[in-house]
PDB file of C-alpha atoms in Angstrom:
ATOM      1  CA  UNK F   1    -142.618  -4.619-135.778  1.00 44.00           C
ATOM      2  CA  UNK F   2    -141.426  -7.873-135.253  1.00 44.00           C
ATOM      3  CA  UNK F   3    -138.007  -8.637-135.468  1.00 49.00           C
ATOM      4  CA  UNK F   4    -137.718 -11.578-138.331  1.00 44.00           C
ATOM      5  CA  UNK F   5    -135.909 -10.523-141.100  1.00 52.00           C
ATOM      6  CA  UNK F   6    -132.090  -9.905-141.668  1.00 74.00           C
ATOM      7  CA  UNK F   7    -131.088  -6.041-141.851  1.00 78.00           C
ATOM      8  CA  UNK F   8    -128.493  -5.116-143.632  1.00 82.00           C
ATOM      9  CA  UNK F   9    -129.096  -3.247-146.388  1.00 91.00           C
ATOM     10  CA  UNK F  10    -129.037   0.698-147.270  1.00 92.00           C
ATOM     11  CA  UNK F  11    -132.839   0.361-147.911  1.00 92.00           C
ATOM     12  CA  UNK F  12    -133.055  -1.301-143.980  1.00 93.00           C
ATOM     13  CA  UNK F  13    -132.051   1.910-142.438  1.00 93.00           C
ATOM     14  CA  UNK F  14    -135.855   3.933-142.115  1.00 92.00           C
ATOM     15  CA  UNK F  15    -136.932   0.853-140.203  1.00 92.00           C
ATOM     16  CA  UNK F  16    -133.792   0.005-138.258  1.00 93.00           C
ATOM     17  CA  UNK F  17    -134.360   3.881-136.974  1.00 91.00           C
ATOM     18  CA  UNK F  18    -137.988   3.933-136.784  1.00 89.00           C
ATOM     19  CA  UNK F  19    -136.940   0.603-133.966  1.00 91.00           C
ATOM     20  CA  UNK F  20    -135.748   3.595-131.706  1.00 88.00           C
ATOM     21  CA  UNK F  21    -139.221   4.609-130.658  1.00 80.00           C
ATOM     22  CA  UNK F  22    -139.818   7.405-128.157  1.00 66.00           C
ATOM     23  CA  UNK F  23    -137.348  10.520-127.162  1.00 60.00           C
ATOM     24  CA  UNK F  24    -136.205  12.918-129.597  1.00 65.00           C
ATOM     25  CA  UNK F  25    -133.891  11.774-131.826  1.00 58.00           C
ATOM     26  CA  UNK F  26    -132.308  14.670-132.908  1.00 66.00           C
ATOM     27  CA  UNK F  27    -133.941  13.556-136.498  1.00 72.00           C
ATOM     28  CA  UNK F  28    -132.772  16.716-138.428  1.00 67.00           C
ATOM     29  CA  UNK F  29    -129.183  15.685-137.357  1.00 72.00           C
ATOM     30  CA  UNK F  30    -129.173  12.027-137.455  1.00 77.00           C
ATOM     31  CA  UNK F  31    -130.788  12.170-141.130  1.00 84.00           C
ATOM     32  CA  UNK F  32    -128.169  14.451-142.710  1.00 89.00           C
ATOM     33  CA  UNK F  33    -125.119  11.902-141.769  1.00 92.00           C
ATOM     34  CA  UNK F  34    -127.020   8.844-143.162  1.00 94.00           C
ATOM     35  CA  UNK F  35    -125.398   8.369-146.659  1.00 96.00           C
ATOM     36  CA  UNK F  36    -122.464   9.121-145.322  1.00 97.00           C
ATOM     37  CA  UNK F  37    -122.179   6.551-142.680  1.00 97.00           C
ATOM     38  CA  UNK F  38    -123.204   3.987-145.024  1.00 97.00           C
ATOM     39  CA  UNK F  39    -120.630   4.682-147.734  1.00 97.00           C
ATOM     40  CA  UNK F  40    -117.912   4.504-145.007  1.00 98.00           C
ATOM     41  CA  UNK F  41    -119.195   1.581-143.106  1.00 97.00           C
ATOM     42  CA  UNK F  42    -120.152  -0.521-146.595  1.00 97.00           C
ATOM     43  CA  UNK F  43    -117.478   0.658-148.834  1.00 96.00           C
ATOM     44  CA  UNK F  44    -114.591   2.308-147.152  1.00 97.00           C
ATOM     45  CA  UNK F  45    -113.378   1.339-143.868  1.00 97.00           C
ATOM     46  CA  UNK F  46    -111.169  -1.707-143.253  1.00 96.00           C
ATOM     47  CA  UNK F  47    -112.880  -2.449-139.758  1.00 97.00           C
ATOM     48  CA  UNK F  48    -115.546  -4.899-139.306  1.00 96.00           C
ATOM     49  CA  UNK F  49    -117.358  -6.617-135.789  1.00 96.00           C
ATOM     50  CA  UNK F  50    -114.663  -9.148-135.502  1.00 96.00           C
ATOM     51  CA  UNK F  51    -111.822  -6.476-136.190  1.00 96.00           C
ATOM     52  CA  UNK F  52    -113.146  -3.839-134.142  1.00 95.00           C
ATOM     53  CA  UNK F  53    -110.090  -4.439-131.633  1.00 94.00           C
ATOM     54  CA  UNK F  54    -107.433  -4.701-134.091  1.00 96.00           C
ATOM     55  CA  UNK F  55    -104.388  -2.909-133.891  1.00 96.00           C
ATOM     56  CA  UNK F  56    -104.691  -2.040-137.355  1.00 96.00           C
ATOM     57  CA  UNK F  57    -108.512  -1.775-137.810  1.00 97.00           C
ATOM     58  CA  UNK F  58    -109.659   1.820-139.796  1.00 97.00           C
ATOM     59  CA  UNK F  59    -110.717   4.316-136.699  1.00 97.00           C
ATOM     60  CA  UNK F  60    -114.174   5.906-137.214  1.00 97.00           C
ATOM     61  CA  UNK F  61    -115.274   8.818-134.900  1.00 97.00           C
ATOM     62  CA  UNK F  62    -119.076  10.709-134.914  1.00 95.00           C
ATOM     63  CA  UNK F  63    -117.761  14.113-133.332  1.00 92.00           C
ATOM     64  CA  UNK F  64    -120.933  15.019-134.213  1.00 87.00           C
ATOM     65  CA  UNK F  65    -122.528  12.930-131.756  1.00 83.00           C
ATOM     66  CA  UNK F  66    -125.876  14.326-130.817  1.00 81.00           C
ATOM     67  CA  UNK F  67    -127.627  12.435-134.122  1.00 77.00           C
ATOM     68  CA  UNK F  68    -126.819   9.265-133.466  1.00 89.00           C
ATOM     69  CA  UNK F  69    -129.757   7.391-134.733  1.00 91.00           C
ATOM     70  CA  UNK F  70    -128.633   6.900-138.076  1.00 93.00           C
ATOM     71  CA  UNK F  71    -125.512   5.684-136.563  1.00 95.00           C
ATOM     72  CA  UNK F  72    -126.588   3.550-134.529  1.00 95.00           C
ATOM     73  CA  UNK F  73    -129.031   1.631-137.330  1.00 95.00           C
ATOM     74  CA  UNK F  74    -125.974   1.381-139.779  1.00 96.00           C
ATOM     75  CA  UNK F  75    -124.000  -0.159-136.926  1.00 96.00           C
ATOM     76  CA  UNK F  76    -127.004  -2.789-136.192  1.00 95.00           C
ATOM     77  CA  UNK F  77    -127.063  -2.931-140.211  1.00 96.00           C
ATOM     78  CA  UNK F  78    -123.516  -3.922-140.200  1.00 96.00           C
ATOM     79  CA  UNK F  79    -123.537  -6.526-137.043  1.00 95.00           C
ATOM     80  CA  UNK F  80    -121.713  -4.246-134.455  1.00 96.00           C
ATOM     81  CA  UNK F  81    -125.498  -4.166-132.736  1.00 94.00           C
ATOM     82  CA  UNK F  82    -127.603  -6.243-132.298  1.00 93.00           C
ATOM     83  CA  UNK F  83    -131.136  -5.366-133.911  1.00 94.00           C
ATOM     84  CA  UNK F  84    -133.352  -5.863-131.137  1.00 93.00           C
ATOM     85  CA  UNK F  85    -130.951  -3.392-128.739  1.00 94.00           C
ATOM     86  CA  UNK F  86    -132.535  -0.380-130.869  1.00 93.00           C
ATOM     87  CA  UNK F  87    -135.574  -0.938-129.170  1.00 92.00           C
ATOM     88  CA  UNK F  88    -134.266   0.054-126.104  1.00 90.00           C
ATOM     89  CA  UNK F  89    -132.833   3.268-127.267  1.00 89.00           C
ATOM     90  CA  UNK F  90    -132.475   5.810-124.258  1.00 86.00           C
ATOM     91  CA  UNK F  91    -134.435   3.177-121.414  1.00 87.00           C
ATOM     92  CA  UNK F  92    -132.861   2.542-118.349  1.00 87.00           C
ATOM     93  CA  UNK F  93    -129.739   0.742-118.611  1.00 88.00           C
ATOM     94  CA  UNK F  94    -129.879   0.947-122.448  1.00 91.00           C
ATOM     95  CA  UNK F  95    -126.435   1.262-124.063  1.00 93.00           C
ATOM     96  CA  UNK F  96    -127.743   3.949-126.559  1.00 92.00           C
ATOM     97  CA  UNK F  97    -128.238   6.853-125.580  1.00 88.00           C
ATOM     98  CA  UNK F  98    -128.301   9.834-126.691  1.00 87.00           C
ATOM     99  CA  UNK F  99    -124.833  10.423-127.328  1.00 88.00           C
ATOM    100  CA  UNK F 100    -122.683   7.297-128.485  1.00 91.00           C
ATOM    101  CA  UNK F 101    -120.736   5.830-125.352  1.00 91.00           C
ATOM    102  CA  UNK F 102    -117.287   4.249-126.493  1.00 93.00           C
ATOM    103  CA  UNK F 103    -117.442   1.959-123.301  1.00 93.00           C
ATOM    104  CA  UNK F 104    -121.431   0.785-124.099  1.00 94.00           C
ATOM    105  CA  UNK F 105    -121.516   0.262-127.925  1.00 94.00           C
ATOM    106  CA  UNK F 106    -119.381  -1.933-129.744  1.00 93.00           C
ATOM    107  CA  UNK F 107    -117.991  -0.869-132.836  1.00 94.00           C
ATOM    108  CA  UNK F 108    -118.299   2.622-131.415  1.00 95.00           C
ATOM    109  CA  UNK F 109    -114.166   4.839-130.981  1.00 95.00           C
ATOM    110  CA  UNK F 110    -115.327   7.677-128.848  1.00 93.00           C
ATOM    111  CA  UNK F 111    -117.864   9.212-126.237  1.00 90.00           C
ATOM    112  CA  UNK F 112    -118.925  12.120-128.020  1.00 83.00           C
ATOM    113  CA  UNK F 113    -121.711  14.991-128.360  1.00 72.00           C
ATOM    114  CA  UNK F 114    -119.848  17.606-126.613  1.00 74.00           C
ATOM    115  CA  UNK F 115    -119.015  19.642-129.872  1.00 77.00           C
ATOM    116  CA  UNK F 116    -115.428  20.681-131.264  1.00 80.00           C
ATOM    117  CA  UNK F 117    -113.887  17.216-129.681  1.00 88.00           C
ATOM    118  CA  UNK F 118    -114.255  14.625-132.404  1.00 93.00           C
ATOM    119  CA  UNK F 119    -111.173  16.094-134.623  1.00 95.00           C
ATOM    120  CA  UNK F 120    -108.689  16.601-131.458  1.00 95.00           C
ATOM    121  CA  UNK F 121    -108.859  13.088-130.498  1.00 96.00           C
ATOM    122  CA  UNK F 122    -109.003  12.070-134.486  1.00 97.00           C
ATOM    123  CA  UNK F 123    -105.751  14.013-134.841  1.00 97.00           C
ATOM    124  CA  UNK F 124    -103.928  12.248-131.966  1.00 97.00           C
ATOM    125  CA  UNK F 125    -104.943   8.826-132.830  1.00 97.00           C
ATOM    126  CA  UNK F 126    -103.493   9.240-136.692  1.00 97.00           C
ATOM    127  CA  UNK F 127    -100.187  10.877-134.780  1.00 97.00           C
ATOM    128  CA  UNK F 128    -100.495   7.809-132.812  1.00 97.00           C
ATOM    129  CA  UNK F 129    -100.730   5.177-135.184  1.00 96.00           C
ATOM    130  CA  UNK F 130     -97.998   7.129-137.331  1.00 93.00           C
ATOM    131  CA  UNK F 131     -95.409   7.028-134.081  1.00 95.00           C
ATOM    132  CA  UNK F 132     -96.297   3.103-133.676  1.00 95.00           C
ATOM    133  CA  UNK F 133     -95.624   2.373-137.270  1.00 94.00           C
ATOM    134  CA  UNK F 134     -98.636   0.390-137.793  1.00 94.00           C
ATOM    135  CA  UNK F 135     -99.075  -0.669-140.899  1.00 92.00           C
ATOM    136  CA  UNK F 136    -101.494  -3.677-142.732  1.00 90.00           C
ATOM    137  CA  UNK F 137    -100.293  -6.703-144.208  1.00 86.00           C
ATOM    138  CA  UNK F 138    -100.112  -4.880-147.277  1.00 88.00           C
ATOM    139  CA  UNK F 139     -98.000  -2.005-146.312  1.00 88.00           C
ATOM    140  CA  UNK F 140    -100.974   0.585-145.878  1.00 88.00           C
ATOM    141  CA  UNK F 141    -101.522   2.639-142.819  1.00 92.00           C
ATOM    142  CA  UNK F 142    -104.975   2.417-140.680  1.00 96.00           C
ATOM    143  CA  UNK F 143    -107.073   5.643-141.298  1.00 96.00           C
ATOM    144  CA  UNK F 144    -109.143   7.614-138.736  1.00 97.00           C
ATOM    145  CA  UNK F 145    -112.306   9.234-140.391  1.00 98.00           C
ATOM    146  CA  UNK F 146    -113.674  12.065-138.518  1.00 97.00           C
ATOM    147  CA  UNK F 147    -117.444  13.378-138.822  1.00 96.00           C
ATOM    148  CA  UNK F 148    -118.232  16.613-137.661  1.00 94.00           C
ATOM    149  CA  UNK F 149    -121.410  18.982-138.325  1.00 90.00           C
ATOM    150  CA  UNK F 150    -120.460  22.263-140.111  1.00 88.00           C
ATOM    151  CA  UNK F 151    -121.728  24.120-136.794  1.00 85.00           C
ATOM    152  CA  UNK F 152    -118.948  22.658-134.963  1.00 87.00           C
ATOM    153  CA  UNK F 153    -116.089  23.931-137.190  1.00 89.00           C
ATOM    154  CA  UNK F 154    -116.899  26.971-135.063  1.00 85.00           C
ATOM    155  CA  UNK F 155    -115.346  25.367-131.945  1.00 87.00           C
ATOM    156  CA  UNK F 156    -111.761  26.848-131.214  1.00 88.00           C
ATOM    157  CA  UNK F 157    -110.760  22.919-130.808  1.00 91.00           C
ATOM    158  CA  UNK F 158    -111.394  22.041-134.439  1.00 92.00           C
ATOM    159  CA  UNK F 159    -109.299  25.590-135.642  1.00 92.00           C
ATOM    160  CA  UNK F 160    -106.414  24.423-133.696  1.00 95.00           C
ATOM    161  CA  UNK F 161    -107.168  20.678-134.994  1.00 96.00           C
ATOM    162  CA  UNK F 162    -107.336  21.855-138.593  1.00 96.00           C
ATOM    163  CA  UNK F 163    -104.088  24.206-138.756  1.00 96.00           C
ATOM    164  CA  UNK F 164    -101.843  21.324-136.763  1.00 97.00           C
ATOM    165  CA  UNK F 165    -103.144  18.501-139.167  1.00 97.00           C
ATOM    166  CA  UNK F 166    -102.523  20.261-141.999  1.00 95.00           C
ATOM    167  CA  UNK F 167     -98.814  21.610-140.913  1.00 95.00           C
ATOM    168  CA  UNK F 168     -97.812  17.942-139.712  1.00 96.00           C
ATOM    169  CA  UNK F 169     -98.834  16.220-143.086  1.00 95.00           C
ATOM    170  CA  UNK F 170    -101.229  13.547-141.185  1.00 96.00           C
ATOM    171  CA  UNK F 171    -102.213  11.761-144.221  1.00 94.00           C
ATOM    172  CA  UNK F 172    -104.079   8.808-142.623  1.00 95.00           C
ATOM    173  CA  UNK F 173    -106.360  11.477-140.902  1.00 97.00           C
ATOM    174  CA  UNK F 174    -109.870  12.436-143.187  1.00 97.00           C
ATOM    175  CA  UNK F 175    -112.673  14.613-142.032  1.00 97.00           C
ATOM    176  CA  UNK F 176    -115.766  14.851-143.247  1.00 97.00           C
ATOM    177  CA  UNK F 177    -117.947  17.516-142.633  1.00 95.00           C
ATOM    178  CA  UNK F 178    -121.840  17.621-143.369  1.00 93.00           C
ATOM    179  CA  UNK F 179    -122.569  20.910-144.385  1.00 91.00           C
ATOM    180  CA  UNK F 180    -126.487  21.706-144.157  1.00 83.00           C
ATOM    181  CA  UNK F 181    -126.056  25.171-143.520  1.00 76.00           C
ATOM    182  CA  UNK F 182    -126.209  25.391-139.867  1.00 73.00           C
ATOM    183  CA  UNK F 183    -122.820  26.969-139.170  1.00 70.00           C
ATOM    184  CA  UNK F 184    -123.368  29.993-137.104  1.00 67.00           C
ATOM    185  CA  UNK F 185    -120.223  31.935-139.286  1.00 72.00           C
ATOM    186  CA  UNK F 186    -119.383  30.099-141.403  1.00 72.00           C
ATOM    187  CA  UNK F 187    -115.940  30.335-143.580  1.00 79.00           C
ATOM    188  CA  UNK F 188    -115.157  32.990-146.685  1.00 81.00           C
ATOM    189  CA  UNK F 189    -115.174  31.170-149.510  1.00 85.00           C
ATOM    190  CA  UNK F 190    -117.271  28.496-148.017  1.00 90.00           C
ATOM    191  CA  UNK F 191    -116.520  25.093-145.387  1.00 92.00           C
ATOM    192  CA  UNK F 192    -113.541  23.688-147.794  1.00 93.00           C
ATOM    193  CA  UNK F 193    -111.469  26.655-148.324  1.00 93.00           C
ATOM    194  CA  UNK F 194    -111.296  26.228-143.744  1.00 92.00           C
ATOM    195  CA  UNK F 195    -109.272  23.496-144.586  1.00 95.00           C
ATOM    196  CA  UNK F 196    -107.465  24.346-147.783  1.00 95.00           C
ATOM    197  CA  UNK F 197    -105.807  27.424-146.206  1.00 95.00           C
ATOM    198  CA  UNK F 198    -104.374  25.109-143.511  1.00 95.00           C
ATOM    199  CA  UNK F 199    -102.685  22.694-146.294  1.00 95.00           C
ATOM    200  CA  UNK F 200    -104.860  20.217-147.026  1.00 96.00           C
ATOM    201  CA  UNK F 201    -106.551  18.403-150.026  1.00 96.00           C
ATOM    202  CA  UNK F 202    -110.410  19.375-150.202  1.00 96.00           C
ATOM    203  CA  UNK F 203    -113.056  17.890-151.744  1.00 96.00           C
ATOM    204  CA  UNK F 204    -116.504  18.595-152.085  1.00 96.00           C
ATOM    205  CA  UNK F 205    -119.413  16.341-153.552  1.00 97.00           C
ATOM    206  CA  UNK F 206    -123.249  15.761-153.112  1.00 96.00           C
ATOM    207  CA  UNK F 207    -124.263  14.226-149.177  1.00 95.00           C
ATOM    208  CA  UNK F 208    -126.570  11.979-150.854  1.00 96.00           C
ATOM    209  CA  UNK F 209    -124.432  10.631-153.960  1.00 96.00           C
ATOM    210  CA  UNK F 210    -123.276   7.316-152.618  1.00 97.00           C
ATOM    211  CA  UNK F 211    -120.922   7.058-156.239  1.00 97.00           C
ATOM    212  CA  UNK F 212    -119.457  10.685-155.635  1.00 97.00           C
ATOM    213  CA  UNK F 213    -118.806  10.097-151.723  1.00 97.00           C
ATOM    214  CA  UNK F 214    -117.139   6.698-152.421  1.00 97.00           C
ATOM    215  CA  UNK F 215    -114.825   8.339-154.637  1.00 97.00           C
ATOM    216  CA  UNK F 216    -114.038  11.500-152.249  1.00 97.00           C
ATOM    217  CA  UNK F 217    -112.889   9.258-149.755  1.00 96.00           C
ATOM    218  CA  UNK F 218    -110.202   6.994-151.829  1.00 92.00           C
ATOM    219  CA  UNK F 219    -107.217   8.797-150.261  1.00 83.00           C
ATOM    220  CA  UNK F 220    -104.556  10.373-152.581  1.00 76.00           C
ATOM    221  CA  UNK F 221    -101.858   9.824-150.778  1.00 69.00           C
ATOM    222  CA  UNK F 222    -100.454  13.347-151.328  1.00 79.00           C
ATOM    223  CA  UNK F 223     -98.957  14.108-147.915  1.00 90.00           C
ATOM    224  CA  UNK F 224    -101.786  15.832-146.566  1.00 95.00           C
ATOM    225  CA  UNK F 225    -104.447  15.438-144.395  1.00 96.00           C
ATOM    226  CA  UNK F 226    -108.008  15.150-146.937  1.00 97.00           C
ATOM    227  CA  UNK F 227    -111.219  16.688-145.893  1.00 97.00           C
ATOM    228  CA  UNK F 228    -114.375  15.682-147.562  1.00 97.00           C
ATOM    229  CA  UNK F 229    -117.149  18.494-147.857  1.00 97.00           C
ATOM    230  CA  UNK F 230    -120.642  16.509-147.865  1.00 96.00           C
ATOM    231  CA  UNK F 231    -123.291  19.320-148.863  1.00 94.00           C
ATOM    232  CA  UNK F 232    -126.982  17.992-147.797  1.00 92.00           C
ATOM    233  CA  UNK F 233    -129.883  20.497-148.112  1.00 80.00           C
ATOM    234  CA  UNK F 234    -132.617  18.001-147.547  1.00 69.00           C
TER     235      UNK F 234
END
């Protein structure tokens, strides 16, 4: 394919991923995140390539960091990449690999892939930005959107995560989890009641409905930390 055109459109991302040509892309994992990331990245975040060093610039981590094709297409899609780079996904001295690399990829908050670590460090920067007092021009706080996979919630990490969030009221903290049935035990009464018993708001919509996800994310501002079930089967 030669690279012409402008990318940067929903309907781009198959052929900003087929660009990553070659190893294993983990394609099962990287396709269940990909409505997700582009709701954030197109309608929710505050953070763009020229704020991506911002004080008060949204935070986005992948925790679930060993799909990150789709990731890395919406970030190319969105002008944190460059477009050619994907071709050189996983060569030697390519800044994509197979795990994101906060010090390679622009745009990109943490090195990640090792499960159960995304909503740790998501919980300390929202503590963080809370004991700065960091706040936008109009008075709102910066969020930090966490993704993890529903197999990670079995990590010990994420347990501790969830029950501290949810005590200390860390409101500009969201997780979203994709739930495509992988978790190895899962949670009685299902991957939302985890977090509801812990104190915080729950919601739980369609992976693939761009409408419903959009609205799951607009924060409530209730004092609690939100989690955002995103159910993909396919």
């Amino acid at each position: 394919m030669t690279i012409t055109a402008t990318f940067s459109r929903y309907a781009d991302l198959p052929a900003l991923i087929g660009l990553m040509e070659g190893d294993e892309k983990h394609n099962g994992a990287s396709a269940s995140t990909l409505d997700v990331l582009w709701v954030l990245y197109d309608r929710v975040l505050d953070v763009t390539p020229a704020t991506a060093e911002a004080p008060d610039r949204d935070r986005f981590l992948l925790s679930k960091g060993h799909g990150p094709a789709a990731y890395y297409a919406v970030l190319a899609a969105k002008g944190f990449l460059d477009v050619p780079t994907l071709r050189s996904w996983t060569t030697f001295d390519s800044p994509l690999g197979h795990h994101p690399d906060r010090v390679l990829v622009p745009g990109v908050e943490i090195g990640s892939g090792s499960l159960g670590h995304g909503m740790p460090l998501g919980l300390g920067m929202a503590l963080g930005l809370r004991a700065q007092r960091i706040r936008r021009s109009d008075g709102t706080e910066p969020r930090v959107v966490v993704l993890v996979g529903d197999g990670e919630l079995d990590e010990g990490s994420n347990h501790e995560a969830i029950a501290a969030a949810g005590r200390l009221g860390v409101d500009n903290l969201t997780v979203v989890a994709i739930d495509n049935g992988s978790a190895t035990h899962g949670w009685p009464g299902g991957i939302g009641r985890r977090f509801e018993v812990e104190g915080w708001e729950t919601r739980e919509v369609n992976g693939r409905d761009h409408t419903a996800l959009h609205d799951a994310f607009v924060p409530s501002r209730a004092g609690r930390p939100l989690a955002v079930v995103a159910r993909v089967r396919n």
